[in-house]
Structures are given as structure tokens and as C-alpha cells.
Short mmCIF file of C-alpha atoms in Angstrom, two decimals:
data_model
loop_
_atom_site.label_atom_id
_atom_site.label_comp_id
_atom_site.label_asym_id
_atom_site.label_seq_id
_atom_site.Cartn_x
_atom_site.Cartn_y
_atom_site.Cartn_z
CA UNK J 1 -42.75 -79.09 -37.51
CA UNK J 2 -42.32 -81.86 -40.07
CA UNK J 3 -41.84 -79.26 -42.82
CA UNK J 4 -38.89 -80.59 -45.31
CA UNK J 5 -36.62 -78.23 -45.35
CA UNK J 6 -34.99 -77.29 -49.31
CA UNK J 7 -31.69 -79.45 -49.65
CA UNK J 8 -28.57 -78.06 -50.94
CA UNK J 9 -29.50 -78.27 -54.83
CA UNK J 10 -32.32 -75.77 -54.05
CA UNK J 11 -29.60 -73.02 -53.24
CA UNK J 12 -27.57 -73.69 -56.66
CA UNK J 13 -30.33 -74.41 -58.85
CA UNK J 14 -28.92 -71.85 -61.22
CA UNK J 15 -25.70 -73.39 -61.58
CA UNK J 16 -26.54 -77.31 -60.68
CA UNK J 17 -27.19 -78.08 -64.36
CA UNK J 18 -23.36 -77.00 -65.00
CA UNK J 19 -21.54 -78.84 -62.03
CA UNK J 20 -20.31 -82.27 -62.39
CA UNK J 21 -21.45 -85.51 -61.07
CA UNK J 22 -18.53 -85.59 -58.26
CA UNK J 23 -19.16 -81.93 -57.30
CA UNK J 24 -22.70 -82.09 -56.58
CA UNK J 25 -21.86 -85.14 -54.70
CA UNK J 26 -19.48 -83.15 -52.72
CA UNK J 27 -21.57 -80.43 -52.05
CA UNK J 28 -24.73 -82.81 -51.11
CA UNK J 29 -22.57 -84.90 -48.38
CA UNK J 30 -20.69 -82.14 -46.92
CA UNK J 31 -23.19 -79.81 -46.20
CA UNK J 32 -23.52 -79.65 -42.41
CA UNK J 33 -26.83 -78.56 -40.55
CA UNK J 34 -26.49 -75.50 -38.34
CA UNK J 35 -29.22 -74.23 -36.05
CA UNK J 36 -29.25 -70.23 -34.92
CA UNK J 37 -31.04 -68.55 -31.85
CA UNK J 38 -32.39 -65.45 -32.64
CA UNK J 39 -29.57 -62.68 -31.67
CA UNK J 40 -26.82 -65.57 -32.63
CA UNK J 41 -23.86 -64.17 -34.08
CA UNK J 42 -22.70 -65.74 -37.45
CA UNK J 43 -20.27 -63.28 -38.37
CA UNK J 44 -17.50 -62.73 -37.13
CA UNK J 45 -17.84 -66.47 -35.47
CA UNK J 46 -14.74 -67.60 -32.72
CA UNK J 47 -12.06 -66.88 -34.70
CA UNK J 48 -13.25 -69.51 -36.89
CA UNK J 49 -13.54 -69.39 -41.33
CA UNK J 50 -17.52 -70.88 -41.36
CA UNK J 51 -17.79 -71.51 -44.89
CA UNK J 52 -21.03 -70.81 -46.75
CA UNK J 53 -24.51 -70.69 -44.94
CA UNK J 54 -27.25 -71.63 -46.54
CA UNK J 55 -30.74 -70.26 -45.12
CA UNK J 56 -33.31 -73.15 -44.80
CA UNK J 57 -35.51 -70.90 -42.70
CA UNK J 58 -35.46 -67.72 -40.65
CA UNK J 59 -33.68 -64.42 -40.98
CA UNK J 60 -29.89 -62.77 -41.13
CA UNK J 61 -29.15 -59.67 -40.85
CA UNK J 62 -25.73 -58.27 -41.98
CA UNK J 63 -24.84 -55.21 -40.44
CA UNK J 64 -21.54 -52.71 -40.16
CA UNK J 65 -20.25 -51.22 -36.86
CA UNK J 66 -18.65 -47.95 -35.91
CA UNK J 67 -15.90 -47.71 -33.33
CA UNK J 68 -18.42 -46.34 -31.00
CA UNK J 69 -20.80 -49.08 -31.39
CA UNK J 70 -23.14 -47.12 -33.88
CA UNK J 71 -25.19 -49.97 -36.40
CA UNK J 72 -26.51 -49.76 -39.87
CA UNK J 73 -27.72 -52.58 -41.67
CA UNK J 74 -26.93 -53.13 -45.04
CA UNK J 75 -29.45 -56.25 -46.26
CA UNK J 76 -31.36 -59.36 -44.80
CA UNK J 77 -31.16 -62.74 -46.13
CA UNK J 78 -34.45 -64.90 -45.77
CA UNK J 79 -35.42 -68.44 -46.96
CA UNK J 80 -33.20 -69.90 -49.67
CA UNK J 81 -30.86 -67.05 -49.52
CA UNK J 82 -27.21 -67.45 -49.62
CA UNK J 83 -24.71 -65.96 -46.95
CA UNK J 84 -21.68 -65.52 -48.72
CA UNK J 85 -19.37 -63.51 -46.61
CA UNK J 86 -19.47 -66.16 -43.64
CA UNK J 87 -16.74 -67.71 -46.28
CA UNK J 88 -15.36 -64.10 -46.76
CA UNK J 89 -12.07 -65.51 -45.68
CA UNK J 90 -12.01 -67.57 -48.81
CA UNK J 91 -12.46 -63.96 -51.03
CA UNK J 92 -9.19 -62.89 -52.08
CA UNK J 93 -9.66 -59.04 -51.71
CA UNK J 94 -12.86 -58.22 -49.36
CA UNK J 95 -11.10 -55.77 -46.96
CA UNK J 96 -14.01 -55.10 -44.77
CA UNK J 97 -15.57 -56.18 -41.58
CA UNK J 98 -19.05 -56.32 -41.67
CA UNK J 99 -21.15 -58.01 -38.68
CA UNK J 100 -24.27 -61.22 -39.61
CA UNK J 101 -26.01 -62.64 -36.62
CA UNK J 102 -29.61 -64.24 -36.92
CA UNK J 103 -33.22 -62.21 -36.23
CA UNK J 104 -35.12 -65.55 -35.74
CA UNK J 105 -34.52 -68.95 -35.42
CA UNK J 106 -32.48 -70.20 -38.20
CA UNK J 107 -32.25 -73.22 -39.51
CA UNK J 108 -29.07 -73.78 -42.09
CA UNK J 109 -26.49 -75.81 -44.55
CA UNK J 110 -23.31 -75.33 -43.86
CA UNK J 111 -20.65 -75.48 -46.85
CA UNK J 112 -17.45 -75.61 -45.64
CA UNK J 113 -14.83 -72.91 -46.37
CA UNK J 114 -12.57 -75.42 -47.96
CA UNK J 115 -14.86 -77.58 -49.79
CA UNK J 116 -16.03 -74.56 -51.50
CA UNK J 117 -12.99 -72.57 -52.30
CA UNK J 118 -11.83 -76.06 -53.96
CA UNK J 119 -14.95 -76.44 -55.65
CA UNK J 120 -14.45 -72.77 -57.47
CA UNK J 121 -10.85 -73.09 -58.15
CA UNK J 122 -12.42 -76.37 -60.31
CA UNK J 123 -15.54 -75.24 -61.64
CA UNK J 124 -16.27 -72.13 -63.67
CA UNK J 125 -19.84 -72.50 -63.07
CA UNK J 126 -19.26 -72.40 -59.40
CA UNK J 127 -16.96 -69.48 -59.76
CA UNK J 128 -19.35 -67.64 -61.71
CA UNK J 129 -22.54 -68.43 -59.44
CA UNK J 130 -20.37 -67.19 -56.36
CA UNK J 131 -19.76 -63.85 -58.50
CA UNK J 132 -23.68 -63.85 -58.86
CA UNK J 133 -23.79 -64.13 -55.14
CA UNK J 134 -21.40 -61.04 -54.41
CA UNK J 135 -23.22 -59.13 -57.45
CA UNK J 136 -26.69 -59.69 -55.18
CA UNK J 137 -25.02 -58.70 -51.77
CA UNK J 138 -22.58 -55.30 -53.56
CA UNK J 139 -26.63 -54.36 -55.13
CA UNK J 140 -27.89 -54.54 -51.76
CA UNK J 141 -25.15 -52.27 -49.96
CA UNK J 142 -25.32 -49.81 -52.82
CA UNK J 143 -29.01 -49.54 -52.21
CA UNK J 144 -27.93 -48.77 -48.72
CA UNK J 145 -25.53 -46.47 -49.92
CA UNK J 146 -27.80 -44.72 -52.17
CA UNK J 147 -30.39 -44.31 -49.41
CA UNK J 148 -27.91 -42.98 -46.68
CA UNK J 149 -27.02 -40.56 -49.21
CA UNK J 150 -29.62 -39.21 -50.91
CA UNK J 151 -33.04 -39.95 -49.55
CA UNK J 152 -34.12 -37.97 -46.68
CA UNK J 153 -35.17 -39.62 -42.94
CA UNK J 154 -38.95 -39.05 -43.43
CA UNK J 155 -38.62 -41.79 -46.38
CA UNK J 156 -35.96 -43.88 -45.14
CA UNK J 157 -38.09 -44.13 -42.23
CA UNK J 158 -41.42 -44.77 -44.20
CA UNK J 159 -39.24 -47.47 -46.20
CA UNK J 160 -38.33 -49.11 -43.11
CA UNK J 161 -41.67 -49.07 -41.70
CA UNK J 162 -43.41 -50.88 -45.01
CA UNK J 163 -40.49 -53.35 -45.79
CA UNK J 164 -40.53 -54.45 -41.91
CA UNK J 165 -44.72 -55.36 -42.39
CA UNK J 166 -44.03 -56.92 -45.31
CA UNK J 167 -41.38 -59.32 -43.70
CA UNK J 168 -43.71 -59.52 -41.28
CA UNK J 169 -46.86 -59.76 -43.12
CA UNK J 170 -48.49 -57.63 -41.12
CA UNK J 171 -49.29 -53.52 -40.65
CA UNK J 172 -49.65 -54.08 -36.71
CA UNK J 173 -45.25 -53.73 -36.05
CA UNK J 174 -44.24 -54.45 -32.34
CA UNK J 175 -41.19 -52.30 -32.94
CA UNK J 176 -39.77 -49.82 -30.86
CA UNK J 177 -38.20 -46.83 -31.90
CA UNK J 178 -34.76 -47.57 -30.59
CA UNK J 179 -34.85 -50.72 -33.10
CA UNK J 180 -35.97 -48.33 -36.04
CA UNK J 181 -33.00 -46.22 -35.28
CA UNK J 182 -30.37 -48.64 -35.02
CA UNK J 183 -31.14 -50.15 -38.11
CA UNK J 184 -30.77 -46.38 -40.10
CA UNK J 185 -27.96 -45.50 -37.84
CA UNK J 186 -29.69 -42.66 -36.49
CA UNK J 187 -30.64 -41.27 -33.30
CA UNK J 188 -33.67 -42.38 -31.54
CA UNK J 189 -34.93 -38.67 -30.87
CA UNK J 190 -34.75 -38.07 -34.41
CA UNK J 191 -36.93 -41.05 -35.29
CA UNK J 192 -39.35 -40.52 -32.50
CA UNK J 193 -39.88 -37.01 -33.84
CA UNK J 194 -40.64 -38.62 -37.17
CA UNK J 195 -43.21 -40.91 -35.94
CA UNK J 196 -45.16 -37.78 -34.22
CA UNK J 197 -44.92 -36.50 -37.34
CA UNK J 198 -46.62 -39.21 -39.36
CA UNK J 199 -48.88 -39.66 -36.34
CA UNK J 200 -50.22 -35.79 -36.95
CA UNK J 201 -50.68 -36.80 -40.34
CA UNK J 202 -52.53 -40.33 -39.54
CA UNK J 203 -50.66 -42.32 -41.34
CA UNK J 204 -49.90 -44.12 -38.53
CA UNK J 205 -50.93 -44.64 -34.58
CA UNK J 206 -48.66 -44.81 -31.90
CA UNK J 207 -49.22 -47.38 -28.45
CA UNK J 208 -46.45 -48.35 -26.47
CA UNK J 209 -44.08 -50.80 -28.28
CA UNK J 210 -46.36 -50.79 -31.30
CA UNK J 211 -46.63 -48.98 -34.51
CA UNK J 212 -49.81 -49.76 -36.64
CA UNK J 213 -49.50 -48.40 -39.92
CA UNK J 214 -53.26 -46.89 -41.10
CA UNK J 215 -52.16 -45.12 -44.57
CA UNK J 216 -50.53 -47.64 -46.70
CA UNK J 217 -50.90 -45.41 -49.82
CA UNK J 218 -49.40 -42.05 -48.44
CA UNK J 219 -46.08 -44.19 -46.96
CA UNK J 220 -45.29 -45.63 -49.92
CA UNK J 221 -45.07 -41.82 -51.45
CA UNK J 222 -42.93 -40.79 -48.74
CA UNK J 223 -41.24 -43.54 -49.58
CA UNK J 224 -40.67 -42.83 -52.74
CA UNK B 1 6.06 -39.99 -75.54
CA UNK B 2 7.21 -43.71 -76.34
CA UNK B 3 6.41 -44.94 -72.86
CA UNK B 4 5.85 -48.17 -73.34
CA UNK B 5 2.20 -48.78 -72.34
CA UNK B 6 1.38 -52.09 -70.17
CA UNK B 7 -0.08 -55.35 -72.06
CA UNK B 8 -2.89 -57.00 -71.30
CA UNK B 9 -0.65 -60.04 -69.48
CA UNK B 10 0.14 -57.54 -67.33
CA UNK B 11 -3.44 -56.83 -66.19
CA UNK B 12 -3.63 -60.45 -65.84
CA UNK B 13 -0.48 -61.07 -63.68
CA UNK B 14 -2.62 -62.74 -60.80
CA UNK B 15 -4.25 -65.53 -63.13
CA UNK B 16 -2.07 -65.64 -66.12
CA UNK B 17 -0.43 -68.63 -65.49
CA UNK B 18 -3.54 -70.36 -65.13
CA UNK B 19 -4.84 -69.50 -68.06
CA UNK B 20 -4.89 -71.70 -71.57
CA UNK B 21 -2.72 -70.78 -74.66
CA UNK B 22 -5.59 -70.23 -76.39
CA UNK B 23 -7.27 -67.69 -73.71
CA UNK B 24 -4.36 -65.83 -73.96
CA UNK B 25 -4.20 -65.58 -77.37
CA UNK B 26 -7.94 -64.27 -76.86
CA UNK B 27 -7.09 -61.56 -74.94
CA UNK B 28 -4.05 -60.71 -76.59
CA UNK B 29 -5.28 -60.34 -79.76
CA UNK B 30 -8.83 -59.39 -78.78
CA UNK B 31 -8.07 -56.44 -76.99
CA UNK B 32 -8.84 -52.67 -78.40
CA UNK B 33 -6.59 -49.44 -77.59
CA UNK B 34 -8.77 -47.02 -76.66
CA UNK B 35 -8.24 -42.92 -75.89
CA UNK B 36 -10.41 -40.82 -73.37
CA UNK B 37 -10.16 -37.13 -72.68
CA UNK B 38 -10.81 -35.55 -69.36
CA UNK B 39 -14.35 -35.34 -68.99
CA UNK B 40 -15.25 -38.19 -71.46
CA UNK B 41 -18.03 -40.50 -70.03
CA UNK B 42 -17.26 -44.18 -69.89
CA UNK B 43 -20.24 -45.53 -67.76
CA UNK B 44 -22.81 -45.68 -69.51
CA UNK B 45 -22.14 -45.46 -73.25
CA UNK B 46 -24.60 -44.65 -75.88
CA UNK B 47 -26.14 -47.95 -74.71
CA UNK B 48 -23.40 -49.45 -75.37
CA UNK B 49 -22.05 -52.71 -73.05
CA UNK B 50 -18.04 -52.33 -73.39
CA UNK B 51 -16.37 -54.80 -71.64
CA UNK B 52 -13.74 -54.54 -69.49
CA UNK B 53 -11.45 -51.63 -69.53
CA UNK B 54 -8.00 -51.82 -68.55
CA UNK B 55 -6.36 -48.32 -67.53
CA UNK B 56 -2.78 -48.53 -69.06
CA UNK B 57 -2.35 -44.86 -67.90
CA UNK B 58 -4.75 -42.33 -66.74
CA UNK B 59 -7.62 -41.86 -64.46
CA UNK B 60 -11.15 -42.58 -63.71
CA UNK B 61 -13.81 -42.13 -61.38
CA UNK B 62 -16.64 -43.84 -60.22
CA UNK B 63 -19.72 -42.42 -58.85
CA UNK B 64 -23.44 -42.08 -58.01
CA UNK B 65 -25.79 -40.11 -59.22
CA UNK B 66 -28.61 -38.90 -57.17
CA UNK B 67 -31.82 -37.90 -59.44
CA UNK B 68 -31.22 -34.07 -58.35
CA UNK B 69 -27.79 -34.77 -59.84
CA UNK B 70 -25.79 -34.65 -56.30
CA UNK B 71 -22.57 -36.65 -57.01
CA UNK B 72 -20.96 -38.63 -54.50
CA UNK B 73 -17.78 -40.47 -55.67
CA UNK B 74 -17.53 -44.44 -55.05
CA UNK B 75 -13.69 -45.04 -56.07
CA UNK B 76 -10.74 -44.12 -58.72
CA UNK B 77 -8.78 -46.58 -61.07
CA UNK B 78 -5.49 -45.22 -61.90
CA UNK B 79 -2.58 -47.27 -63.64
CA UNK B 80 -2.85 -51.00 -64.26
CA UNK B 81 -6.30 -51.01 -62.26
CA UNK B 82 -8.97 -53.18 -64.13
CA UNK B 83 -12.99 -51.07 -65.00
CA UNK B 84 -15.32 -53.99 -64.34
CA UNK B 85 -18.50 -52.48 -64.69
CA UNK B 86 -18.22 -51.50 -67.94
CA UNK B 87 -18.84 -54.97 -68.37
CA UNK B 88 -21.89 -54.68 -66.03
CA UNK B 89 -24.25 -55.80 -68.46
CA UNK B 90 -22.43 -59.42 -68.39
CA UNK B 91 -22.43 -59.63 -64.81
CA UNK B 92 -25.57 -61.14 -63.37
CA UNK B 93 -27.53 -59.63 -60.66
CA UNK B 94 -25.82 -56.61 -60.95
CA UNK B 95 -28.57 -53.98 -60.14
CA UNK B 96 -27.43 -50.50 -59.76
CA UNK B 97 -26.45 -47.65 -61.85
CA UNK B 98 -23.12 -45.74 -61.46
CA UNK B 99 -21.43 -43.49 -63.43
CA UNK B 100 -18.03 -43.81 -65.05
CA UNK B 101 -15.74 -40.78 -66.10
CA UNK B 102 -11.82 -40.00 -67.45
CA UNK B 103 -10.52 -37.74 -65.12
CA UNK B 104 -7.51 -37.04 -66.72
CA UNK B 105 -6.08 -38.16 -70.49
CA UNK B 106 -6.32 -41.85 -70.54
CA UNK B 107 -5.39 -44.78 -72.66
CA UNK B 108 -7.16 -47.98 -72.26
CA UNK B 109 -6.90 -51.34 -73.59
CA UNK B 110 -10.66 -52.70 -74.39
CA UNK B 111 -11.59 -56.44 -73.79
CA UNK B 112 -14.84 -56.77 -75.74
CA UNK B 113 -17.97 -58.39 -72.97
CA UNK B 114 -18.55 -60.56 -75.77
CA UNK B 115 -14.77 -62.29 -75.50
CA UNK B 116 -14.54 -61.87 -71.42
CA UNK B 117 -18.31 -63.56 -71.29
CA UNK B 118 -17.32 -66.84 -72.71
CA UNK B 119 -13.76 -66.89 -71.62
CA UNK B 120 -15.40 -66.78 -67.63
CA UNK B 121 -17.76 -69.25 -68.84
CA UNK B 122 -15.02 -71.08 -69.78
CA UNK B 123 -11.90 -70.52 -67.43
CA UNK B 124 -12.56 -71.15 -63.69
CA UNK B 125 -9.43 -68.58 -63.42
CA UNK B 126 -11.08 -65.90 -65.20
CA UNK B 127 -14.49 -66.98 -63.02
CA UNK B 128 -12.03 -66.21 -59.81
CA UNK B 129 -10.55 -63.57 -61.06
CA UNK B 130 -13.59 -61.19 -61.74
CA UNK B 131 -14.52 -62.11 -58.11
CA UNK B 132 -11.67 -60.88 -56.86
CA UNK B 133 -11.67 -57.40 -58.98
CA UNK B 134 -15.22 -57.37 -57.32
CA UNK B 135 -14.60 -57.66 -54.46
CA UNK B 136 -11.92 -54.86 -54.57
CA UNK B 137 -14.64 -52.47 -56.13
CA UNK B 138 -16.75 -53.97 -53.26
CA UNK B 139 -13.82 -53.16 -50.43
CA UNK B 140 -14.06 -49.68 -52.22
CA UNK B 141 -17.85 -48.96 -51.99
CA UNK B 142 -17.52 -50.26 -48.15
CA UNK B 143 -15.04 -48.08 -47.09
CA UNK B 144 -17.09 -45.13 -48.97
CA UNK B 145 -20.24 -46.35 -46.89
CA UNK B 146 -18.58 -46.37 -43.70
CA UNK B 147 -16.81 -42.79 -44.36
CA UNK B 148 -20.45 -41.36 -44.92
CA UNK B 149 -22.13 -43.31 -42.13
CA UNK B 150 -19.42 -43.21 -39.65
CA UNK B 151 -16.80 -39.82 -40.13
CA UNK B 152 -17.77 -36.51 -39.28
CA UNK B 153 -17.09 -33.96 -42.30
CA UNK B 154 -13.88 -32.80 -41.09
CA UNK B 155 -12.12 -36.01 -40.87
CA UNK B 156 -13.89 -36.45 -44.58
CA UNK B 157 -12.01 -33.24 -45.99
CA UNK B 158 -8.83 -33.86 -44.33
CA UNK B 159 -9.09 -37.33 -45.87
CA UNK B 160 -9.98 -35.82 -49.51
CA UNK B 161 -7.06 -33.46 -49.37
CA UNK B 162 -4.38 -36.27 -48.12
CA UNK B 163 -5.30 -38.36 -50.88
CA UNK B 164 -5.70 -35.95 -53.55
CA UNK B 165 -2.11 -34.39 -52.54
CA UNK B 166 -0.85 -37.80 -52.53
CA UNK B 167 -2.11 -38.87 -56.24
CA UNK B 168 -0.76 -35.29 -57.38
CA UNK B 169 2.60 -36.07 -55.60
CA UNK B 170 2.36 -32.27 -54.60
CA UNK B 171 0.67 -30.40 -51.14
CA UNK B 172 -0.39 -27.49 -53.57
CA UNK B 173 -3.65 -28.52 -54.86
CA UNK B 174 -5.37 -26.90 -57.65
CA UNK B 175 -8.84 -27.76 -55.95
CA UNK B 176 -12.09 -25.16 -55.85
CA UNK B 177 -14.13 -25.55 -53.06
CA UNK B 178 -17.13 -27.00 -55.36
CA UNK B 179 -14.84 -28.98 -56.48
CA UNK B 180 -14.54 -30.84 -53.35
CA UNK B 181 -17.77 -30.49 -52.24
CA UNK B 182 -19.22 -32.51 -55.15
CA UNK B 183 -16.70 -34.79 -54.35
CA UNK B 184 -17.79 -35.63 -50.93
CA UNK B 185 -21.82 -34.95 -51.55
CA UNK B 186 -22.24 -31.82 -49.77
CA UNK B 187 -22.63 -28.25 -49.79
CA UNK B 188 -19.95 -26.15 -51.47
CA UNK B 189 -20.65 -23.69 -48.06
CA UNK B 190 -19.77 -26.89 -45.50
CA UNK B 191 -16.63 -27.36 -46.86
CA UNK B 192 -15.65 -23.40 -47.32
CA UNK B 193 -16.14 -23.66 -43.53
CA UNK B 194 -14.37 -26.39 -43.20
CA UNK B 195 -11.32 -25.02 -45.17
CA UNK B 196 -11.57 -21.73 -43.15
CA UNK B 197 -11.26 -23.96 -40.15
CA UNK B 198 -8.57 -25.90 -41.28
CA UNK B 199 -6.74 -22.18 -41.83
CA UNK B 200 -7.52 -21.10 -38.78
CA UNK B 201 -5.59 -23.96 -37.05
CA UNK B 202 -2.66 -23.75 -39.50
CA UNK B 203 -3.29 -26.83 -41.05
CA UNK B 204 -3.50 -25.18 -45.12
CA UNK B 205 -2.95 -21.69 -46.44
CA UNK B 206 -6.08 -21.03 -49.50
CA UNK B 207 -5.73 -18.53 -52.18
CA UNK B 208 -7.60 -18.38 -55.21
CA UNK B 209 -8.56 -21.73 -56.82
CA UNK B 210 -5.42 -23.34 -54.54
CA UNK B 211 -4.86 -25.15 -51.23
CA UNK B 212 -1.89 -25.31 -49.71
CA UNK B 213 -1.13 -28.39 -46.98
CA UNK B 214 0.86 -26.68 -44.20
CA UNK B 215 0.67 -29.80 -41.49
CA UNK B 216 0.61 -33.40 -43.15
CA UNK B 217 0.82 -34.65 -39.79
CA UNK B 218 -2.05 -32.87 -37.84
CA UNK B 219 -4.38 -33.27 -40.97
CA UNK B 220 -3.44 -37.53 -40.80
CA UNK B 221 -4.62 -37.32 -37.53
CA UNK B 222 -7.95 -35.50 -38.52
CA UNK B 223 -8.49 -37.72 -41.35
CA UNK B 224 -7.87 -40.63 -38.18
#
């Protein structure tokens, strides 16, 4: 409580040097604050073009969805992150759905869709940071892609496992193993299976709802 | 022989209007021909950074590389399509490695990262315009994603086969089995089943080194 949040030159620090007087007015006094429930849904959102979100504090998670309901995510955004593809409207060319609701209460900026696609038909530097942006996001989904494809479950799940207590900052994970598997996409059988496995092999111990990890060291490997 | 080859305006139909005389005159005058052979590598290059290569006519293909050298194919630019990341090196944030390769004879026109560096620096219409080839490359790696995470292998093949028939212009497809698997990231055995399947149900006729489409309509439906 009480904690000043970052204002709207934090997020475009790389770029504020470059925009003009009038723009950084703009996007100072049009930024709108949103607050998000954990389990909100940003993306898609009523029909409605958002515009760009910027994350004071909390957690996103962008995910895509198969016909039959099946979920992988593809990245997170945290603190002072950027969610670009709540504007996706304003992208000429993105010709995919993917899904962004919030993990925790979320405090954000909102940049309207129409402020900002004026603002990067103006400004090169604007136009160029918002390429940064999609750079950031397409590296992220090609890590996905790269994982889904080529590294086994043992270390996706291992990965998972040590990213999740980092973002938590803690090795003691109230998870259960139906979340694990919806965020790989796989089945829950298949990850339960895994965590015996790991169990045997103490890197980790197993109480109802909660995974503790106890070999740091020997994850990471799996990892890889 | 004597085609006439595209110019670079061409390339730059979407944003040429809003570009300066003098931009123009960059990339007119800037711009390299360049020859590839099937096979030649275009992604990465002797540690080279290109710049952006414009396929006048020709093919390439862009995929991953796993470090046990499984391939799995992200896209293919074919006439008048625009190679972006052989520019990578000029596009921040950027942060993955994938492979470029001619597939068939090629001829390219060059823009040099040097020129196409400054000119987005300088031109909120080049800016846009990269973001909008990215985002195509983006709506490309997606769709691969979703295939992997979300189709079962036979709706995969069937997929493969429509689409390599269809930039062939011909249902008899001078296609090995490895050829396909590699392809699609799996084993050369999965899709030899697969095909046998497919013969089975009178949906292609194999011989040596060939597949023949029988039913376009039942394998559309497959593909889904």
C-alpha cells in the first residue's frame, strides 16, 4: 500500500529520449489506470480493441487454445512489462488468436488503441520501440516452440518447476499437477508420472497440493 | 529467360507512397542482385549480417534447428515475399536462431542492414512496415506452433502434401518419405505409416520416390 507505482515514461524509457515534447504529453495524459482480478481476462476483452497495457504490478499470462479447450502458454509478462497484443487489432498482419488474462492482481496503464497507432504512424522511434516489443514477445513463443519441439517432458517439466519458484521466490510451490499440465499442454497422468519419478530420485517431495523442490542442482540438469 | 524480374518499389508497394524521394532513391540504388542455388544457406552467413532479402523469384525456407540436428520448418518465402531476418542482427531483442535456405534457384535483390537501419530510424513508414513483415513471419511461426501443439500427425501430412501439391501446381509429388519427415520433425517410419494409411483409404497411390494425390477432397478434410 502506498507504493508509487512506475508512470508511463518508465515503460518507454528506451525510446522517451527520441519522442517529442507533444507525444510524451500525449502518452502521459491518456494513459488510463486499469485494475485486474486474478483469472481476469484481458484478451480477447468484449469485443472491444484495448489498446496497450502497461504492467504496474502483478502477472499476465498469454496463452493459445485448441478447439477442444487444450492450453499452452507461450510467456508471462511481470512488472514493467509491456502487453502488446491487447492492441493487436492495431497490427496490420497478426493473424492469430492468442488468449491474456491476469495470474494476480494487476495493476495497469492503459494506452489507447488509437492514441497509439497515431503515435507510430508519426514517430519512427515509436514505430521502432513497438517492433522491439513484438521482437521480445516472437523470442518468447519461439522459445516455446523450441521447447514443445525438441526438449523432452522430464525437462520441460523440471523447467517449469524452477522458473515457477523463481517467480515465486520460493522452492515450497502450492501447485497442483493439473496446473503443471495445462501450462505444457499435456496430460495430467503424464505429469503426475513425472513427479513420482523425480520423487524416486529426491529431487523433490510430494504432499497434497504442494511440491517442494529439495535438489536444486540436479533440476537444473534435467533442465538443461 | 528475359522475365523481367520485380523492383524493389514493388516490394515496397504497401509503404511506397509514404516514403521520401530520397529513401527511394536509397533503396533503389542501394539494392544488390543476388543468385542462390538450391541448397545454398542464407541464414546465417559466414557471420555475415545481410540485410533484407527480397525474393524476386525462387524459394526459401525457414527453420529450426534442434542441437541433434532435427529440423522442423517455420515458413517459406516464395515470389515478391520480403527475408527479414537476415537483417536479424538490426532488429533489437531478437533472440533466437533459425536457419535460412534456397530451396530452389533464386534471385534476390539485397538491401544492405546498414541502409534499411537508418532508413527505419528515419522513416516512421519503414518503422511500420518491418512491423508488419513481422508480424506476418510471426502469424507464420503461430500457425506452426499450433499445428505441432494442437494436430494429430495425420492431419499434419495431409496438410504437407496439399500445400506442397499446391506450390508445385501438380498432385504428383516428387517427395521421399525422409523428405517429409524432416519436414514435419518426425520419424521417417511415422510418416511411411502414415502414407501406407493414406493408400489404404485411397487417398494417394506411392511408387518409388513419388506420391500421387488420388482424393483432394478427403485429404482437405484430413488436413481440417
Amino acid at each position: 500500500m502506498g507504493q508509487k507505482l512506475p508512470g508511463v515514461e518508465a515503460f518507454f524509457a528506451f525510446c522517451w529520449e527520441g519522442l517529442s515534447r507533444e507525444h510524451k504529453d500525449d502518452l502521459i495524459s491518456h494513459s488510463q489506470p486499469r485494475n485486474f482480478k486474478n483469472g481476469d481476462i484481458i484478451l480477447p476483452y468484449k469485443g472491444e480493441c484495448l489498446g496497450l497495457m502497461l504492467v504496474q504490478s502483478g502477472q499476465f499470462r498469454a496463452f493459445v487454445l485448441s478447439s477442444e479447450g487444450k492450453e499452452v502458454t507461450l510467456y508471462r509478462l511481470f512488472d514493467l512489462d509491456i502487453c502488446l497484443f491487447s492492441a493487436s487489432c492495431i497490427l496490420n498482419n497478426i493473424q492469430f488468436d492468442i488468449q491474456i488474462q491476469a495470474e494476480k492482481e494487476t495493476k495497469a496503464l492503459l494506452i489507447p488503441s488509437s492514441l497509439y497507432e497515431r503515435l507510430m504512424n508519426q514517430s519512427a522511434a515509436i514505430a521502432n520501440y513497438t517492433n522491439q516489443l513484438m521482437s521480445s514477445r516472437f523470442s518468447d513463443v519461439m522459445w516455446t516452440l523450441e521447447q514443445v519441439l525438441f526438449k523432452s517432458m522430464d525437462s520441460r517439466i523440471a523447467q517449469f518447476l524452477l522458473e515457477y519458484a523463481n517467480i515465486e521466490g520460493t522452492n515450497d510451490l502450492m501447485l497442483t499437477h493439473e496446473a503443471i499440465a495445462r501450462d505444457l499442454g499435456t496430460a495430467r497422468e503424464v505429469v503426475t508420472r513425472m513427479l513420482k519419478y523425480f520423487t524416486n530420485e529426491h529431487l523433490l517431495e510430494l504432499t497434497r497440493g504442494r511440491i517442494r523442490l529439495l535438489d536444486i542442482k540436479r533440476l537444473r540438469e534435467i533442465a538443461g
